[in-house]
């Protein structure tokens, strides 16, 4: 059995109850096969892959908090410190009822290679809780965040582990988490990123992920002799990433026609632009987690209850919501509609089965580890802003972000060429991200 298959089999045996983690391990290890095969003997002896699939450390803790009725609630908190070969652990916190260790491990594993692709000195980590912020009052959110940080603070620090936001954790939550961290540690050290600019946050961080996705999509289209201008784009989600992506797509002359929520999707054939894009922030801020009010406010738009936007005809599809939102039936609908390009803004939005089908049918896929790396890249710029006791302008940040995204695309294509992988941007990104981490690990001895 090849080394890759051996390790996949071991991971399956040891982590059978964590399907999302198994999914990403299988996707990454399968796609880096040419690189591993070329170094099989050395990597096997040093158990490189066994080390890379095992988190360096994982913490799980109780988070008790008092709701507005005086009732005590108990949630579970997690932080998985996956790999620090190239820098301090870096990755967001997700607050969502679906969170369990398998979700945090999948996100942490993806984060290792994504962070590596940025070319910046950041390792991979992720955390979160099964707490559901939807429908909670502001004070409930604050009490939860304070309790969460009262436990997490001992595991993090500016050169150890730097959390940020993810689903359910935005500027408000980061503010409360930071306030409690500073109070306990008596230290204003930039340990969290995604802060408000009043708190040392980076100008442009809010839109960074979405802008980065569009820069990546632009490079991908350019490589295939096409441009974003005039293209019709179907997005999912209606949170921060969807918002930033829609802003930049409009600026570059593309037309956004869909958004979605857990309740269904919106089709607006007039285009989601101008004040309609700003309205997404209001919709998300309402705390109801539904997108249907868009169709009440803009009656030309249609709401499709309980459906996803993947059956709509578009030139480019950009999933911005959550993992596994594109399954095999969605992939079939997209191909039937003539889909040529998919650019993943959410983390692991496409199942492995759907990826295979799309690839077989000639769809070019920009993988999330590459396409959405602009968010964490700007987080690292925020870390250096804080460490240098300085402030960068938004224009500075956008220029660095654009450079980083262009480089990510170039590195992925270079890896495709080096290993004869054709247009497989997933394999290209995984190999480029993996190679840097693997080389750093090899230099550090058996740790
Ligand atoms: O998935 C991601 O890259 C994030 N949620 C952002 C992580 C970060 O540390 O900014």
PDB file of N, CA, C and O in Angstrom, residues 250-282:
ATOM      1  N   UNK A 250     -19.117  43.647  -7.959  1.00  0.00           N
ATOM      2  CA  UNK A 250     -19.789  44.793  -8.584  1.00  0.00           C
ATOM      3  C   UNK A 250     -18.772  45.805  -9.106  1.00  0.00           C
ATOM      4  O   UNK A 250     -18.905  46.313 -10.215  1.00  0.00           O
ATOM      5  N   UNK A 251     -17.757  46.053  -8.263  1.00  0.00           N
ATOM      6  CA  UNK A 251     -16.734  47.031  -8.660  1.00  0.00           C
ATOM      7  C   UNK A 251     -16.034  46.603  -9.948  1.00  0.00           C
ATOM      8  O   UNK A 251     -15.691  47.438 -10.772  1.00  0.00           O
ATOM      9  N   UNK A 252     -15.848  45.290 -10.125  1.00  0.00           N
ATOM     10  CA  UNK A 252     -15.142  44.809 -11.315  1.00  0.00           C
ATOM     11  C   UNK A 252     -16.102  44.485 -12.476  1.00  0.00           C
ATOM     12  O   UNK A 252     -15.710  43.857 -13.456  1.00  0.00           O
ATOM     13  N   UNK A 253     -17.357  44.908 -12.349  1.00  0.00           N
ATOM     14  CA  UNK A 253     -18.278  44.820 -13.479  1.00  0.00           C
ATOM     15  C   UNK A 253     -19.012  43.504 -13.641  1.00  0.00           C
ATOM     16  O   UNK A 253     -19.583  43.229 -14.696  1.00  0.00           O
ATOM     17  N   UNK A 254     -18.991  42.638 -12.605  1.00  0.00           N
ATOM     18  CA  UNK A 254     -19.775  41.398 -12.676  1.00  0.00           C
ATOM     19  C   UNK A 254     -21.161  41.646 -12.085  1.00  0.00           C
ATOM     20  O   UNK A 254     -21.383  42.660 -11.415  1.00  0.00           O
ATOM     21  N   UNK A 255     -22.088  40.727 -12.333  1.00  0.00           N
ATOM     22  CA  UNK A 255     -23.459  40.893 -11.837  1.00  0.00           C
ATOM     23  C   UNK A 255     -23.775  39.760 -10.858  1.00  0.00           C
ATOM     24  O   UNK A 255     -23.732  38.579 -11.236  1.00  0.00           O
ATOM     25  N   UNK A 256     -24.102  40.135  -9.617  1.00  0.00           N
ATOM     26  CA  UNK A 256     -24.421  39.135  -8.588  1.00  0.00           C
ATOM     27  C   UNK A 256     -25.931  38.910  -8.592  1.00  0.00           C
ATOM     28  O   UNK A 256     -26.701  39.873  -8.471  1.00  0.00           O
ATOM     29  N   UNK A 257     -26.372  37.663  -8.732  1.00  0.00           N
ATOM     30  CA  UNK A 257     -27.810  37.442  -8.840  1.00  0.00           C
ATOM     31  C   UNK A 257     -28.428  36.642  -7.682  1.00  0.00           C
ATOM     32  O   UNK A 257     -29.641  36.563  -7.571  1.00  0.00           O
ATOM     33  N   UNK A 258     -27.604  35.988  -6.868  1.00  0.00           N
ATOM     34  CA  UNK A 258     -28.207  35.223  -5.762  1.00  0.00           C
ATOM     35  C   UNK A 258     -27.452  35.421  -4.446  1.00  0.00           C
ATOM     36  O   UNK A 258     -26.255  35.718  -4.437  1.00  0.00           O
ATOM     37  N   UNK A 259     -28.196  35.232  -3.346  1.00  0.00           N
ATOM     38  CA  UNK A 259     -27.630  35.049  -2.006  1.00  0.00           C
ATOM     39  C   UNK A 259     -28.496  33.951  -1.369  1.00  0.00           C
ATOM     40  O   UNK A 259     -29.541  33.575  -1.926  1.00  0.00           O
ATOM     41  N   UNK A 260     -28.074  33.438  -0.214  1.00  0.00           N
ATOM     42  CA  UNK A 260     -28.912  32.415   0.414  1.00  0.00           C
ATOM     43  C   UNK A 260     -28.755  32.426   1.926  1.00  0.00           C
ATOM     44  O   UNK A 260     -27.831  33.045   2.466  1.00  0.00           O
ATOM     45  N   UNK A 261     -29.692  31.734   2.579  1.00  0.00           N
ATOM     46  CA  UNK A 261     -29.632  31.554   4.030  1.00  0.00           C
ATOM     47  C   UNK A 261     -30.148  30.169   4.365  1.00  0.00           C
ATOM     48  O   UNK A 261     -30.533  29.418   3.461  1.00  0.00           O
ATOM     49  N   UNK A 262     -30.212  29.827   5.659  1.00  0.00           N
ATOM     50  CA  UNK A 262     -30.746  28.514   6.030  1.00  0.00           C
ATOM     51  C   UNK A 262     -32.214  28.361   5.619  1.00  0.00           C
ATOM     52  O   UNK A 262     -32.717  27.241   5.515  1.00  0.00           O
ATOM     53  N   UNK A 263     -32.900  29.480   5.348  1.00  0.00           N
ATOM     54  CA  UNK A 263     -34.320  29.429   4.986  1.00  0.00           C
ATOM     55  C   UNK A 263     -34.573  29.241   3.489  1.00  0.00           C
ATOM     56  O   UNK A 263     -35.681  28.886   3.084  1.00  0.00           O
ATOM     57  N   UNK A 264     -33.556  29.470   2.628  1.00  0.00           N
ATOM     58  CA  UNK A 264     -33.762  29.359   1.181  1.00  0.00           C
ATOM     59  C   UNK A 264     -32.832  30.310   0.447  1.00  0.00           C
ATOM     60  O   UNK A 264     -31.854  30.770   1.025  1.00  0.00           O
ATOM     61  N   UNK A 265     -33.154  30.591  -0.841  1.00  0.00           N
ATOM     62  CA  UNK A 265     -32.276  31.544  -1.538  1.00  0.00           C
ATOM     63  C   UNK A 265     -33.081  32.640  -2.239  1.00  0.00           C
ATOM     64  O   UNK A 265     -34.284  32.500  -2.487  1.00  0.00           O
ATOM     65  N   UNK A 266     -32.364  33.726  -2.528  1.00  0.00           N
ATOM     66  CA  UNK A 266     -32.939  34.888  -3.214  1.00  0.00           C
ATOM     67  C   UNK A 266     -32.364  34.955  -4.624  1.00  0.00           C
ATOM     68  O   UNK A 266     -31.152  34.830  -4.800  1.00  0.00           O
ATOM     69  N   UNK A 267     -33.245  35.142  -5.616  1.00  0.00           N
ATOM     70  CA  UNK A 267     -32.792  35.396  -6.993  1.00  0.00           C
ATOM     71  C   UNK A 267     -33.209  36.817  -7.360  1.00  0.00           C
ATOM     72  O   UNK A 267     -34.403  37.131  -7.346  1.00  0.00           O
ATOM     73  N   UNK A 268     -32.215  37.655  -7.621  1.00  0.00           N
ATOM     74  CA  UNK A 268     -32.492  39.047  -7.994  1.00  0.00           C
ATOM     75  C   UNK A 268     -31.838  39.300  -9.344  1.00  0.00           C
ATOM     76  O   UNK A 268     -30.634  39.602  -9.422  1.00  0.00           O
ATOM     77  N   UNK A 269     -32.634  39.158 -10.394  1.00  0.00           N
ATOM     78  CA  UNK A 269     -32.062  39.260 -11.740  1.00  0.00           C
ATOM     79  C   UNK A 269     -31.683  40.682 -12.125  1.00  0.00           C
ATOM     80  O   UNK A 269     -30.963  40.887 -13.105  1.00  0.00           O
ATOM     81  N   UNK A 270     -32.142  41.671 -11.326  1.00  0.00           N
ATOM     82  CA  UNK A 270     -31.692  43.056 -11.579  1.00  0.00           C
ATOM     83  C   UNK A 270     -30.244  43.236 -11.124  1.00  0.00           C
ATOM     84  O   UNK A 270     -29.611  44.236 -11.435  1.00  0.00           O
ATOM     85  N   UNK A 271     -29.746  42.297 -10.339  1.00  0.00           N
ATOM     86  CA  UNK A 271     -28.378  42.408  -9.802  1.00  0.00           C
ATOM     87  C   UNK A 271     -28.396  42.919  -8.370  1.00  0.00           C
ATOM     88  O   UNK A 271     -29.150  43.842  -8.041  1.00  0.00           O
ATOM     89  N   UNK A 272     -27.585  42.286  -7.523  1.00  0.00           N
ATOM     90  CA  UNK A 272     -27.470  42.718  -6.124  1.00  0.00           C
ATOM     91  C   UNK A 272     -26.295  43.678  -6.058  1.00  0.00           C
ATOM     92  O   UNK A 272     -25.132  43.260  -6.025  1.00  0.00           O
ATOM     93  N   UNK A 273     -26.613  44.968  -6.119  1.00  0.00           N
ATOM     94  CA  UNK A 273     -25.545  45.976  -6.150  1.00  0.00           C
ATOM     95  C   UNK A 273     -25.973  47.178  -5.311  1.00  0.00           C
ATOM     96  O   UNK A 273     -27.112  47.239  -4.829  1.00  0.00           O
ATOM     97  N   UNK A 274     -25.062  48.128  -5.133  1.00  0.00           N
ATOM     98  CA  UNK A 274     -25.363  49.386  -4.428  1.00  0.00           C
ATOM     99  C   UNK A 274     -25.896  49.145  -3.035  1.00  0.00           C
ATOM    100  O   UNK A 274     -25.339  48.359  -2.267  1.00  0.00           O
ATOM    101  N   UNK A 275     -27.031  49.809  -2.728  1.00  0.00           N
ATOM    102  CA  UNK A 275     -27.584  49.723  -1.363  1.00  0.00           C
ATOM    103  C   UNK A 275     -28.057  48.306  -1.026  1.00  0.00           C
ATOM    104  O   UNK A 275     -28.157  47.943   0.136  1.00  0.00           O
ATOM    105  N   UNK A 276     -28.320  47.491  -2.045  1.00  0.00           N
ATOM    106  CA  UNK A 276     -28.755  46.106  -1.778  1.00  0.00           C
ATOM    107  C   UNK A 276     -27.619  45.308  -1.139  1.00  0.00           C
ATOM    108  O   UNK A 276     -27.861  44.388  -0.374  1.00  0.00           O
ATOM    109  N   UNK A 277     -26.377  45.643  -1.496  1.00  0.00           N
ATOM    110  CA  UNK A 277     -25.240  44.953  -0.879  1.00  0.00           C
ATOM    111  C   UNK A 277     -25.117  45.401   0.577  1.00  0.00           C
ATOM    112  O   UNK A 277     -24.925  44.582   1.482  1.00  0.00           O
ATOM    113  N   UNK A 278     -25.270  46.699   0.823  1.00  0.00           N
ATOM    114  CA  UNK A 278     -25.226  47.194   2.221  1.00  0.00           C
ATOM    115  C   UNK A 278     -26.340  46.556   3.046  1.00  0.00           C
ATOM    116  O   UNK A 278     -26.180  46.307   4.234  1.00  0.00           O
ATOM    117  N   UNK A 279     -27.469  46.312   2.399  1.00  0.00           N
ATOM    118  CA  UNK A 279     -28.601  45.718   3.119  1.00  0.00           C
ATOM    119  C   UNK A 279     -28.252  44.339   3.703  1.00  0.00           C
ATOM    120  O   UNK A 279     -28.813  43.936   4.726  1.00  0.00           O
ATOM    121  N   UNK A 280     -27.295  43.643   3.067  1.00  0.00           N
ATOM    122  CA  UNK A 280     -26.889  42.326   3.596  1.00  0.00           C
ATOM    123  C   UNK A 280     -26.392  42.450   5.036  1.00  0.00           C
ATOM    124  O   UNK A 280     -26.647  41.586   5.874  1.00  0.00           O
ATOM    125  N   UNK A 281     -25.700  43.546   5.319  1.00  0.00           N
ATOM    126  CA  UNK A 281     -25.163  43.736   6.676  1.00  0.00           C
ATOM    127  C   UNK A 281     -26.313  43.896   7.673  1.00  0.00           C
ATOM    128  O   UNK A 281     -26.283  43.366   8.787  1.00  0.00           O
ATOM    129  N   UNK A 282     -27.344  44.624   7.227  1.00  0.00           N
ATOM    130  CA  UNK A 282     -28.525  44.838   8.084  1.00  0.00           C
ATOM    131  C   UNK A 282     -29.233  43.500   8.346  1.00  0.00           C
ATOM    132  O   UNK A 282     -29.635  43.181   9.459  1.00  0.00           O
TER     133      UNK A 282
END
